[in-house]
XYZ file of C-alpha atoms in Angstrom:
777
model
C -77.737 77.396 17.871
C -75.543 79.185 15.317
C -72.542 79.143 17.700
C -72.926 75.432 18.183
C -73.232 75.004 14.446
C -69.968 76.928 13.853
C -68.010 74.874 16.421
C -69.295 71.671 14.874
C -68.455 72.562 11.277
C -66.049 70.019 9.782
C -63.735 69.977 6.815
C -64.133 67.471 3.998
C -61.546 65.282 5.689
C -63.719 65.006 8.758
C -61.716 67.150 11.206
C -63.108 70.272 12.876
C -62.440 73.558 11.050
C -60.494 75.816 13.523
C -59.292 78.519 11.080
C -61.688 81.093 12.544
C -60.199 80.601 15.988
C -56.644 81.422 14.748
C -57.897 84.484 12.884
C -59.540 85.907 15.975
C -56.402 85.214 18.088
C -54.052 86.981 15.670
C -56.395 89.984 15.460
C -56.497 90.341 19.240
C -52.687 90.245 19.544
C -52.180 92.890 16.831
C -54.756 95.179 18.391
C -53.093 94.884 21.803
C -49.659 95.828 20.367
C -51.160 98.861 18.568
C -52.908 100.195 21.656
C -49.819 99.693 23.853
C -47.569 101.525 21.395
C -49.994 104.472 21.108
C -50.273 104.873 24.891
C -46.480 104.679 25.314
C -45.882 107.313 22.619
C -48.389 109.731 24.165
C -47.452 109.451 27.831
C -43.923 107.899 27.995
C -40.726 109.989 28.824
C -38.830 111.686 26.032
C -35.174 110.640 25.389
C -32.342 112.749 24.027
C -31.411 110.336 21.259
C -28.578 112.649 20.270
C -26.666 111.752 23.487
C -26.501 108.129 22.358
C -25.181 108.793 18.878
C -21.724 109.717 17.590
C -21.319 113.491 17.469
C -18.606 116.022 16.847
C -19.110 118.418 19.755
C -17.030 117.958 22.952
C -18.570 115.617 25.549
C -20.276 117.218 28.566
C -18.821 116.747 32.060
C -19.651 113.306 33.510
C -22.672 113.238 35.761
C -24.262 110.401 37.686
C -25.125 108.918 34.295
C -23.030 110.599 31.637
C -24.131 108.436 28.714
C -22.082 107.563 25.648
C -19.697 110.245 24.481
C -17.495 110.407 21.424
C -14.481 112.652 20.785
C -14.298 114.688 17.633
C -13.015 113.235 14.388
C -14.638 109.810 14.713
C -17.155 109.022 11.939
C -20.720 108.331 12.911
C -20.606 104.972 11.196
C -17.757 102.555 10.713
C -17.266 100.288 7.697
C -18.500 96.750 8.210
C -17.197 93.807 6.228
C -19.752 91.660 4.479
C -20.111 88.742 2.147
C -19.140 85.138 2.538
C -15.910 85.662 0.586
C -14.620 88.105 3.203
C -15.519 85.877 6.170
C -14.264 82.610 4.731
C -11.026 81.288 6.270
C -8.856 78.212 5.861
C -9.756 74.858 7.409
C -7.357 74.283 10.324
C -5.642 71.335 11.940
C -6.006 70.433 15.618
C -3.801 72.425 18.016
C -2.506 70.994 21.309
C -1.956 74.488 22.762
C -4.577 76.034 25.034
C -4.644 79.156 22.835
C -3.483 77.499 19.652
C -4.731 78.317 16.171
C -4.115 75.194 14.110
C -2.178 75.322 10.847
C -4.224 75.739 7.637
C -5.149 72.482 5.872
C -5.469 71.620 2.183
C -2.511 73.798 1.216
C -4.234 76.980 2.351
C -2.086 79.949 3.284
C -2.420 82.000 6.437
C -4.601 85.035 5.662
C -3.045 88.458 5.997
C -4.401 91.385 7.964
C -5.341 91.764 11.635
C -4.748 88.643 13.689
C -7.317 87.227 16.165
C -5.251 87.809 19.290
C -4.360 90.513 21.776
C -3.572 91.135 25.422
C -5.457 91.978 28.603
C -4.249 94.072 31.513
C -6.252 93.818 34.733
C -5.361 96.275 37.532
C -6.795 96.681 41.026
C -5.677 99.721 43.039
C -6.547 100.421 46.664
C -5.993 103.313 49.077
C -7.209 105.658 46.337
C -8.783 109.044 47.250
C -12.552 108.745 47.647
C -12.966 112.327 46.390
C -11.465 111.153 43.086
C -13.457 107.920 42.869
C -16.811 109.611 43.570
C -16.436 112.556 41.176
C -17.653 111.644 37.706
C -16.264 114.819 36.175
C -12.742 114.211 37.482
C -12.892 110.511 36.668
C -13.942 111.267 33.101
C -11.031 113.654 32.578
C -8.657 111.033 34.004
C -9.893 108.576 31.383
C -9.342 111.114 28.610
C -5.842 111.986 29.844
C -4.897 108.312 30.191
C -6.000 107.552 26.645
C -3.906 110.429 25.282
C -0.782 109.455 27.295
C -1.100 105.814 26.284
C -1.306 106.697 22.588
C -4.733 105.083 22.254
C -7.723 106.355 20.283
C -10.953 106.912 22.201
C -14.114 106.258 20.194
C -16.656 106.697 22.978
C -17.168 106.242 26.694
C -20.066 105.683 29.020
C -20.042 106.194 32.801
C -22.915 105.483 35.136
C -23.218 106.140 38.851
C -24.034 103.045 40.896
C -26.433 103.042 43.872
C -23.731 102.108 46.384
C -21.594 105.064 45.280
C -18.844 105.234 42.731
C -18.995 104.735 38.988
C -18.976 102.030 36.321
C -17.365 103.153 33.072
C -16.879 101.540 29.668
C -14.607 103.125 27.058
C -14.520 101.945 23.465
C -11.137 102.433 21.797
C -10.278 102.066 18.127
C -8.942 98.506 18.544
C -9.702 97.782 22.178
C -11.768 98.710 25.195
C -11.380 99.777 28.824
C -13.726 99.236 31.756
C -13.590 100.842 35.221
C -15.366 100.298 38.503
C -14.868 102.480 41.622
C -15.698 102.007 45.320
C -15.044 105.399 46.976
C -15.614 104.335 50.589
C -13.194 101.409 50.304
C -10.784 103.481 48.222
C -10.646 100.896 45.428
C -10.709 101.105 41.627
C -10.657 98.166 39.206
C -9.280 98.742 35.705
C -9.515 96.336 32.755
C -7.884 96.966 29.355
C -8.199 94.632 26.371
C -6.295 95.551 23.230
C -5.849 93.560 20.024
C -2.511 93.726 18.327
C 1.067 92.546 18.732
C 2.214 94.900 21.490
C 2.158 93.950 25.175
C 0.139 96.103 27.570
C 2.831 96.194 30.276
C 4.172 99.654 29.260
C 0.696 101.033 29.985
C 0.769 99.924 33.641
C 2.681 102.999 34.954
C 0.157 105.231 33.180
C -2.722 103.420 34.885
C -1.070 104.018 38.256
C -0.357 107.656 37.344
C -3.895 108.591 36.309
C -5.998 106.371 38.600
C -3.783 105.719 41.629
C -4.511 109.047 43.352
C -3.524 108.565 47.035
C -6.102 109.330 49.654
C -5.544 111.689 52.518
C -5.121 110.472 56.096
C -8.482 109.637 57.677
C -10.253 109.400 54.317
C -12.164 106.220 53.563
C -11.710 102.648 54.741
C -10.242 99.408 53.403
C -6.909 98.774 55.177
C -5.674 95.229 54.586
C -3.200 95.112 57.501
C -3.544 96.740 60.940
C -0.242 98.603 60.585
C -0.734 99.538 56.930
C -0.282 103.150 55.855
C -3.730 104.061 54.417
C -2.195 106.759 52.222
C 0.140 104.293 50.455
C -1.341 103.253 47.106
C -1.256 99.470 46.576
C -1.501 98.000 43.076
C -2.357 94.435 42.014
C -2.232 93.519 38.369
C -2.218 90.616 35.923
C -1.263 90.482 32.248
C -2.771 87.795 30.043
C -2.980 86.886 26.390
C -6.299 86.858 24.575
C -7.451 85.210 21.390
C -5.641 82.549 19.376
C -2.221 82.271 17.714
C -0.626 80.023 15.157
C 2.345 77.914 16.207
C 4.709 80.405 14.598
C 3.026 83.309 16.372
C 3.362 81.525 19.736
C 7.170 81.591 19.642
C 8.495 83.899 22.333
C 4.990 84.842 23.427
C 4.415 85.143 27.173
C 1.472 82.752 27.442
C 0.627 80.506 30.407
C 2.948 77.785 29.109
C 5.795 80.241 29.614
C 7.337 80.440 33.111
C 7.657 84.243 33.085
C 3.924 84.529 32.440
C 3.001 81.660 34.757
C 5.137 82.830 37.699
C 4.971 86.616 37.370
C 2.687 88.172 34.766
C -0.480 86.101 35.187
C -0.797 85.680 38.999
C -2.833 88.388 40.700
C -1.811 87.698 44.299
C 1.585 89.388 44.551
C 2.393 92.340 46.814
C 5.382 93.343 44.694
C 5.698 92.706 40.972
C 8.319 94.981 39.470
C 10.218 94.697 36.220
C 13.915 95.465 36.726
C 15.261 94.650 33.263
C 13.672 93.480 30.052
C 15.903 93.425 27.000
C 16.103 91.453 23.799
C 19.635 90.702 22.623
C 20.682 89.061 19.350
C 20.637 85.744 21.260
C 17.641 85.791 23.574
C 15.167 87.783 25.615
C 16.377 88.542 29.169
C 13.942 89.503 31.933
C 14.735 90.227 35.572
C 11.804 90.698 37.953
C 11.399 91.454 41.620
C 8.310 89.976 43.256
C 6.772 89.165 46.622
C 3.759 86.888 47.025
C 0.794 88.151 48.973
C 0.621 86.946 52.606
C 4.258 85.809 52.536
C 5.799 85.239 55.956
C 9.296 86.288 57.039
C 12.123 83.791 56.770
C 14.539 83.002 59.584
C 16.995 85.567 58.188
C 14.237 88.185 57.767
C 13.463 87.875 61.478
C 17.145 88.155 62.418
C 17.259 91.506 60.625
C 13.912 92.685 62.034
C 13.226 94.763 65.156
C 11.353 92.086 67.116
C 12.520 88.885 68.825
C 12.752 85.753 66.712
C 9.274 84.274 66.194
C 7.370 87.367 67.415
C 3.821 87.231 66.014
C 4.033 90.888 64.959
C 6.049 89.668 61.958
C 2.844 88.098 60.615
C 0.807 91.328 60.769
C 2.590 92.975 57.836
C 4.830 92.031 54.948
C 7.212 94.933 55.610
C 9.806 92.525 57.004
C 9.580 89.939 54.215
C 12.360 90.017 51.624
C 11.271 90.076 48.008
C 12.991 87.828 45.480
C 14.565 88.442 42.092
C 14.135 85.958 39.274
C 15.970 85.767 35.950
C 14.117 84.537 32.852
C 15.788 83.643 29.555
C 13.264 83.499 26.725
C 10.639 83.161 29.440
C 12.271 80.195 31.190
C 13.051 80.624 34.878
C 16.720 80.329 35.836
C 16.279 80.327 39.617
C 15.511 83.097 42.072
C 17.457 84.798 44.827
C 15.185 83.114 47.392
C 16.082 79.546 46.397
C 19.160 79.949 44.223
C 21.540 78.662 46.940
C 19.638 75.386 47.143
C 19.004 75.082 43.408
C 22.604 75.549 42.306
C 23.972 73.341 45.067
C 21.598 70.643 43.824
C 22.772 71.156 40.259
C 26.523 71.366 40.947
C 27.605 69.505 44.073
C 26.352 65.947 43.339
C 28.321 65.935 40.077
C 31.440 67.400 41.673
C 31.483 64.836 44.479
C 30.707 61.999 42.055
C 34.195 62.694 40.641
C 37.164 61.851 42.848
C 39.354 64.783 41.770
C 37.679 67.390 39.497
C 40.249 69.914 38.257
C 38.945 71.194 34.935
C 35.268 72.043 34.403
C 33.173 73.436 31.521
C 29.844 75.261 31.827
C 27.407 75.528 28.915
C 25.776 78.911 29.571
C 26.150 79.889 33.202
C 25.855 83.634 32.628
C 23.990 84.008 35.939
C 27.269 83.253 37.767
C 25.814 80.925 40.409
C 27.369 77.741 38.963
C 30.788 79.416 39.088
C 30.112 80.393 42.703
C 29.445 76.765 43.658
C 32.482 75.480 41.741
C 34.902 77.907 43.384
C 34.156 76.270 46.736
C 36.289 73.276 45.627
C 39.989 73.208 46.455
C 40.820 70.834 43.603
C 39.486 73.152 40.921
C 42.074 74.698 38.592
C 40.108 75.884 35.533
C 36.494 76.818 34.790
C 35.636 77.422 31.137
C 32.289 79.228 30.842
C 30.867 79.087 27.302
C 28.213 81.824 27.382
C 26.867 83.209 24.118
C 25.356 86.366 25.603
C 27.686 88.933 27.177
C 24.719 91.171 27.981
C 23.406 88.586 30.459
C 26.682 88.655 32.389
C 26.604 92.443 32.611
C 22.980 92.439 33.777
C 23.829 89.992 36.561
C 26.805 92.075 37.630
C 24.651 95.188 37.912
C 21.205 94.060 39.028
C 21.458 90.613 40.675
C 24.764 90.609 42.488
C 23.967 87.887 45.018
C 23.966 85.136 42.388
C 27.428 86.019 41.077
C 28.886 87.094 44.415
C 31.815 85.069 45.786
C 32.523 87.511 48.589
C 32.002 84.806 51.210
C 34.089 82.118 49.400
C 37.560 82.016 50.887
C 40.282 82.671 48.289
C 37.896 83.692 45.491
C 37.394 87.060 43.799
C 34.510 89.088 45.223
C 32.700 88.813 41.869
C 32.749 85.200 40.677
C 33.250 86.144 37.009
C 36.518 87.918 37.903
C 38.252 84.956 39.541
C 41.520 84.113 37.705
C 40.472 80.464 37.407
C 37.515 81.456 35.225
C 37.905 81.574 31.417
C 34.887 83.185 29.739
C 34.253 82.490 26.061
C 31.404 84.414 24.453
C 30.702 81.886 21.714
C 28.001 79.400 20.807
C 28.418 76.258 22.940
C 27.438 73.862 20.149
C 30.092 75.317 17.854
C 32.677 75.364 20.659
C 32.346 71.643 21.387
C 31.879 70.385 17.827
C 34.907 72.371 16.632
C 37.178 71.055 19.393
C 35.881 67.516 20.064
C 34.102 64.588 18.477
C 33.099 61.114 19.597
C 36.713 59.970 19.294
C 37.964 62.715 21.619
C 40.026 65.863 21.227
C 40.496 67.381 17.766
C 41.246 71.030 18.611
C 43.465 72.944 21.011
C 41.119 72.737 24.010
C 41.989 70.252 26.752
C 39.447 67.712 27.991
C 37.194 68.284 31.001
C 36.554 66.361 34.191
C 32.982 67.691 34.486
C 30.734 69.400 31.921
C 27.600 71.238 33.053
C 25.158 71.324 30.151
C 22.641 73.456 32.059
C 18.838 73.374 31.911
C 17.213 71.341 29.151
C 13.537 71.462 28.219
C 12.331 67.834 27.897
C 9.466 68.934 25.635
C 11.545 70.966 23.153
C 12.615 68.671 20.317
C 14.316 71.608 18.593
C 16.666 72.292 21.532
C 20.179 72.504 19.957
C 21.716 70.858 23.021
C 19.763 67.675 22.211
C 21.613 67.340 18.871
C 23.552 64.102 18.424
C 26.644 65.835 17.049
C 26.786 68.104 20.098
C 26.266 65.229 22.533
C 28.974 63.187 20.812
C 31.342 66.141 21.094
C 30.567 66.623 24.796
C 31.104 62.940 25.619
C 34.304 63.068 23.579
C 35.461 66.032 25.678
C 35.404 64.016 28.919
C 38.491 62.690 30.635
C 38.737 58.991 31.509
C 36.426 59.313 34.535
C 34.669 62.448 33.294
C 31.069 63.404 34.062
C 28.331 65.240 32.151
C 25.411 66.679 34.113
C 22.200 68.534 33.244
C 18.834 69.501 34.650
C 16.327 67.457 32.632
C 12.938 68.813 33.635
C 10.150 67.702 35.983
C 10.519 64.318 37.664
C 8.049 61.668 36.465
C 5.020 60.736 38.544
C 3.963 57.167 39.278
C 1.291 57.089 36.571
C 3.157 58.947 33.842
C 3.560 57.318 30.427
C 7.069 56.555 29.169
C 8.933 59.588 27.841
C 8.714 58.404 24.233
C 4.898 58.382 24.529
C 4.606 61.690 26.354
C 5.393 65.379 25.976
C 8.911 64.534 27.212
C 9.848 62.785 23.992
C 12.923 65.019 23.608
C 14.249 63.762 26.963
C 13.765 60.186 25.776
C 15.929 60.806 22.704
C 18.531 62.580 24.841
C 18.767 59.660 27.279
C 18.794 56.929 24.643
C 21.624 58.558 22.716
C 23.767 59.020 25.812
C 23.104 55.387 26.758
C 25.164 54.422 23.708
C 28.020 56.760 24.628
C 28.497 56.489 28.406
C 29.219 53.747 30.945
C 26.866 54.908 33.707
C 23.836 57.202 33.872
C 22.248 58.144 37.195
C 19.255 60.395 37.858
C 18.102 62.162 40.996
C 15.425 64.665 41.903
C 14.927 67.570 44.281
C 11.668 69.198 45.422
C 13.198 72.116 47.371
C 14.807 73.920 44.452
C 12.142 76.593 43.883
C 9.721 74.880 41.486
C 6.197 73.723 42.246
C 7.181 70.183 41.246
C 10.311 68.115 41.813
C 13.116 68.805 39.309
C 15.272 66.000 37.956
C 18.972 65.942 37.149
C 21.222 63.596 35.173
C 24.721 62.404 36.049
C 26.381 60.719 33.052
C 29.773 59.057 33.642
C 32.451 57.996 31.169
C 33.318 55.093 33.514
C 31.735 53.159 36.370
C 34.066 54.827 38.891
C 31.443 57.458 39.735
C 29.290 54.760 41.327
C 31.725 54.543 44.257
C 31.219 58.198 45.150
C 27.519 58.207 44.295
C 26.618 55.420 46.700
C 29.115 56.370 49.414
C 27.868 56.432 52.991
C 26.755 59.826 54.300
C 29.669 60.104 56.741
C 32.102 59.436 53.892
C 30.544 62.260 51.851
C 30.683 64.593 54.855
C 34.375 63.779 55.260
C 34.938 64.518 51.553
C 33.144 67.859 51.899
C 35.369 68.802 54.812
C 38.512 67.754 52.944
C 37.752 69.114 49.480
C 35.973 72.443 50.021
C 37.153 75.841 51.207
C 35.705 77.587 54.230
C 33.214 80.401 53.893
C 33.573 83.880 55.341
C 30.629 85.183 57.377
C 29.735 88.467 55.699
C 25.944 88.589 55.806
C 23.462 86.277 57.473
C 21.500 86.268 54.241
C 24.471 84.925 52.285
C 25.683 82.134 54.555
C 24.576 80.456 57.738
C 27.703 81.049 59.812
C 30.709 79.302 58.301
C 28.752 76.480 56.608
C 29.999 75.928 53.061
C 26.619 74.640 51.841
C 23.117 75.535 52.976
C 21.509 72.301 51.745
C 23.980 69.764 50.409
C 25.666 67.303 52.782
C 26.211 63.570 53.160
C 22.607 62.902 54.128
C 21.326 64.847 51.126
C 23.594 62.885 48.780
C 22.505 59.626 50.389
C 18.916 60.570 49.630
C 19.744 61.206 45.967
C 20.864 57.584 45.728
C 17.372 56.443 46.778
C 15.604 56.932 43.461
C 11.844 57.598 43.417
C 9.701 54.847 41.948
C 8.269 57.062 39.213
C 11.538 56.657 37.291
C 11.317 52.872 37.503
C 7.678 52.816 36.396
C 8.184 55.004 33.329
C 11.388 53.108 32.400
C 9.556 49.776 32.524
C 6.896 51.201 30.172
C 9.477 51.407 27.417
C 8.822 49.323 24.318
C 9.924 46.564 24.407
C 9.970 46.204 28.177
C 13.542 45.996 29.530
C 14.399 42.495 30.753
C 15.257 43.516 34.321
C 11.730 44.854 34.854
C 10.545 41.243 35.309
C 12.623 40.996 38.502
C 11.979 44.361 40.147
C 10.051 42.819 43.023
C 9.690 39.378 44.596
C 7.476 37.198 42.436
C 4.595 35.884 44.606
C 4.306 32.867 42.302
C 7.853 31.764 43.180
C 8.415 29.718 46.345
C 10.855 31.051 48.950
C 12.874 28.188 50.431
C 14.871 29.395 53.429
C 17.585 27.563 55.313
C 15.539 25.799 57.970
C 12.922 24.712 55.444
C 15.167 23.026 52.915
C 18.951 23.024 53.443
C 21.735 21.725 55.661
C 25.542 21.556 55.815
C 27.271 18.232 55.041
C 30.781 17.103 54.343
C 31.689 15.119 51.248
C 34.131 12.213 50.986
C 37.039 14.685 51.030
C 35.695 16.307 54.226
C 34.780 19.476 52.294
C 31.760 21.255 53.752
C 28.896 22.071 51.414
C 25.210 22.969 51.354
C 22.684 20.240 50.481
C 18.946 20.206 49.889
C 16.782 18.431 52.458
C 13.748 18.547 50.139
C 12.959 19.018 46.461
C 13.305 22.636 45.266
C 11.547 23.648 42.072
C 13.212 25.652 39.319
C 12.702 29.390 39.820
C 12.374 29.214 43.619
C 14.210 31.745 45.774
C 17.009 29.883 47.541
C 18.061 30.843 51.117
C 16.664 34.368 50.653
C 16.807 35.313 54.343
C 20.463 34.300 54.579
C 21.541 36.096 51.428
C 19.854 39.407 52.274
C 21.905 39.620 55.468
C 25.065 40.110 53.362
C 26.988 43.263 54.158
C 28.289 45.730 51.581
C 31.753 47.165 52.083
C 32.559 50.105 49.831
C 36.031 50.491 48.399
C 36.895 53.505 50.546
C 35.667 51.842 53.760
C 37.690 48.715 52.980
C 40.778 50.849 52.353
C 40.264 52.843 55.553
C 40.071 49.622 57.591
C 43.161 48.233 55.859
C 45.070 51.423 56.731
C 44.361 51.173 60.468
C 47.670 51.404 62.363
C 48.486 49.242 64.195
C 46.160 46.760 62.474
C 45.345 44.548 65.482
C 43.931 41.039 65.511
C 40.314 42.119 65.010
C 41.145 44.145 61.877
C 43.218 41.298 60.455
C 40.428 38.791 61.077
C 37.869 41.053 59.390
C 40.034 41.593 56.308
C 40.773 37.873 56.026
C 37.074 37.025 56.318
C 36.160 39.693 53.756
C 38.767 38.408 51.294
C 37.656 34.778 51.744
C 33.876 35.126 51.745
C 33.450 38.416 49.915
C 33.232 39.196 46.222
C 33.174 42.343 44.138
C 29.768 43.979 43.951
C 28.114 43.956 40.563
C 26.388 47.292 41.118
C 28.039 49.409 43.837
C 31.120 50.407 41.863
C 34.681 49.148 41.325
C 36.304 47.873 44.513
C 33.100 47.579 46.532
C 32.540 44.125 48.068
C 29.598 41.982 49.146
C 30.366 39.787 52.132
C 28.108 36.838 52.902
C 27.070 35.792 56.417
C 25.689 32.569 57.846
C 25.873 29.026 56.464
C 25.140 30.108 52.885
C 28.815 31.108 52.593
C 29.658 27.386 52.367
C 27.842 27.051 49.042
C 30.239 25.686 46.396
C 30.807 28.017 43.427
C 31.607 27.188 39.809
C 32.263 29.243 36.702
C 30.190 27.115 34.288
C 26.438 27.701 34.194
C 25.767 24.089 33.132
C 27.440 22.710 36.290
C 25.386 24.880 38.670
C 21.811 24.593 39.896
C 21.410 28.101 41.436
C 22.467 31.589 40.316
C 22.062 35.199 41.356
C 19.309 37.226 39.677
C 21.900 39.486 38.035
C 23.311 36.551 36.060
C 19.935 35.955 34.387
C 20.017 39.454 32.934
C 22.107 41.115 30.256
C 25.142 43.027 31.474
C 24.208 46.003 33.620
C 22.712 48.708 31.359
C 24.207 52.183 31.219
C 20.876 53.560 32.384
C 18.378 51.513 34.378
C 16.343 52.898 37.279
C 15.366 49.281 37.950
C 18.995 48.331 38.619
C 19.574 51.425 40.741
C 16.501 50.865 42.912
C 16.997 47.095 43.216
C 20.749 46.835 42.817
C 21.396 45.092 46.135
C 18.551 42.645 45.633
C 19.990 41.760 42.214
C 23.433 41.464 43.811
C 22.505 38.928 46.504
C 19.248 37.038 45.802
C 19.695 33.524 44.408
C 17.233 31.557 42.256
C 17.180 27.848 41.416
C 18.225 27.617 37.765
C 16.832 24.030 37.534
C 14.997 21.585 39.749
C 17.082 20.501 42.764
C 16.446 17.027 44.120
C 16.465 16.121 47.809
C 20.016 15.278 48.922
C 21.604 17.147 45.975
C 24.396 19.634 46.656
C 23.595 23.297 46.006
C 26.108 24.702 43.497
C 26.181 28.438 42.710
C 27.099 29.795 39.302
C 29.383 32.794 39.734
C 30.429 34.732 36.679
């Protein structure tokens, strides 16, 4: 009865009083904790707490579980910052960099002291002695010796044996830490170092290999990757990455993942060979030369020719011993081409510009210290002078000594064995911007230097607005340095994709400014792209011409280009199968390749038409489905007027804007200037040749887009259309006449040039029975 009375007791508010329940519950919990603690203290195992604290005596030899150890001289406690004033930092702006630390806002200054960034070195080593990997004592001494050799300060380390064999170790350093994991049976050790400071961890890599890459004896352990692999040969894989965050100023020159040296070499883990040959910082730039070989690479055609097995033998795929490694040059972290693809890359950069000029004799190179551009130029018989403006003499010497294939002209007939030493080469170790601005301006020559037929500006970063070669004064000087039909060429970064925004609304805003300025200085600008030049994406190149004459060569038929190559280039000398394929002057460039460069990818057209305001020609870049197409049979016939003159007349009403005789006009043939001249020079001419030339002269006209001297020749009854020179007297006109004069740069014109050249549109309504009259400017 009392229990029921207690449960039913209510508070003045009318709710049950449950305070006694909570009191009992709390009491039970406290009693349980007290009993558990007492039992654990009486019967639980004792721990040597001293082994887990900082101490001054030398650490004991590592055992299966060696515990934390601390070398002498390290205090038992370290100072810890405290207080909100010490932890407070500036408010920061947004950063568009993956590891960016935005600039301080509200006028705050960047705090001094240690910065929140460092580096990480990850190393995997295999074919390591199992006796080393399974001995905690030896492994511990290796850690201590490594720390001393690396100039680091060990605070403490902890190693623990793992059930599967081997050890896991963690070492705390004064401003960093190291972790290790070993697999004795497989002969593998993984090493991970993180250090915070300004120095890179790359110099530590040889010490890691020295202290932890102990080779195993024959028959010891497992873990071969290839059937024919030598199990006693130590194999190292490593990656170097940045950690933490950096301000924009601190990012300059840093090898992060937005830097090609880091992206191609330092960061990837899957490379069989990754060896630094040269790394030097000159007063002008940082120069790095690396040798590398990707894991699971397969032999090339030339590798197999040099190998011991027949061509295509599957034994070449069982090991990478027959695969040639490649060397890559980096300038301030930017890749300049590798020995594997440099033949293709520099042909792509040089030869289209050289063959776009009819007779290049004098050429300038901005940079070019690798020597490969000179190598490609010396293949031309017409060439008399090459002026290389290279600011860094150290780069030239490094290429001479360590990367001879790029500057070797040993297989170029008539050239010096080292390209730099050819008597046609003038090397000027000066700043290119100063060289051009001191000798030329927009009006032309103002110094003692003669003008150039072709100027190679080199590789431009479309995202770098601070690039000196994008400066207007420099560009004006370069265009002023060109001869009458001179050409400027440059590599201008990745080619645009179909869905890319226009350059002025993208990261390529610097390229947009570069193009727009040159559009006001040149007569013709052409772009092309190449996906076989050694990059993961297609690279784009610019050809800028002082006149429209380059269009003739650019759009020449492939057989014409092949004939020019045969006529204008020297023969090669077969010295090494790796240098040249027999006596072929070029390994990639020929008439078919050049023909392909004239077929511009649509991504250029799309991004161009996203300019603001939209260029006028973009409205006509494809047939308008809302416009009617009135072909010959559907709406036209030939009649004679009162003077017996034949003409074309409408057999039905044709609305303004309709396409007129589209099928007939697209059958027109294009005769380039050189083809026309070759036909005219046929000896003896013969009746057929005479008839063709007479027909071409009577019914042909100069092309608006193909280049000076090229002709469009009409076929079929549309050739009888009467032509007038006054727009008001005509009722049809070609698309090109509705547009402004052909722009200096327009991917729309280049992709649709023949459509613009031949398609005709009704400029007003045409009544049934009315003569069709074409306006021809």
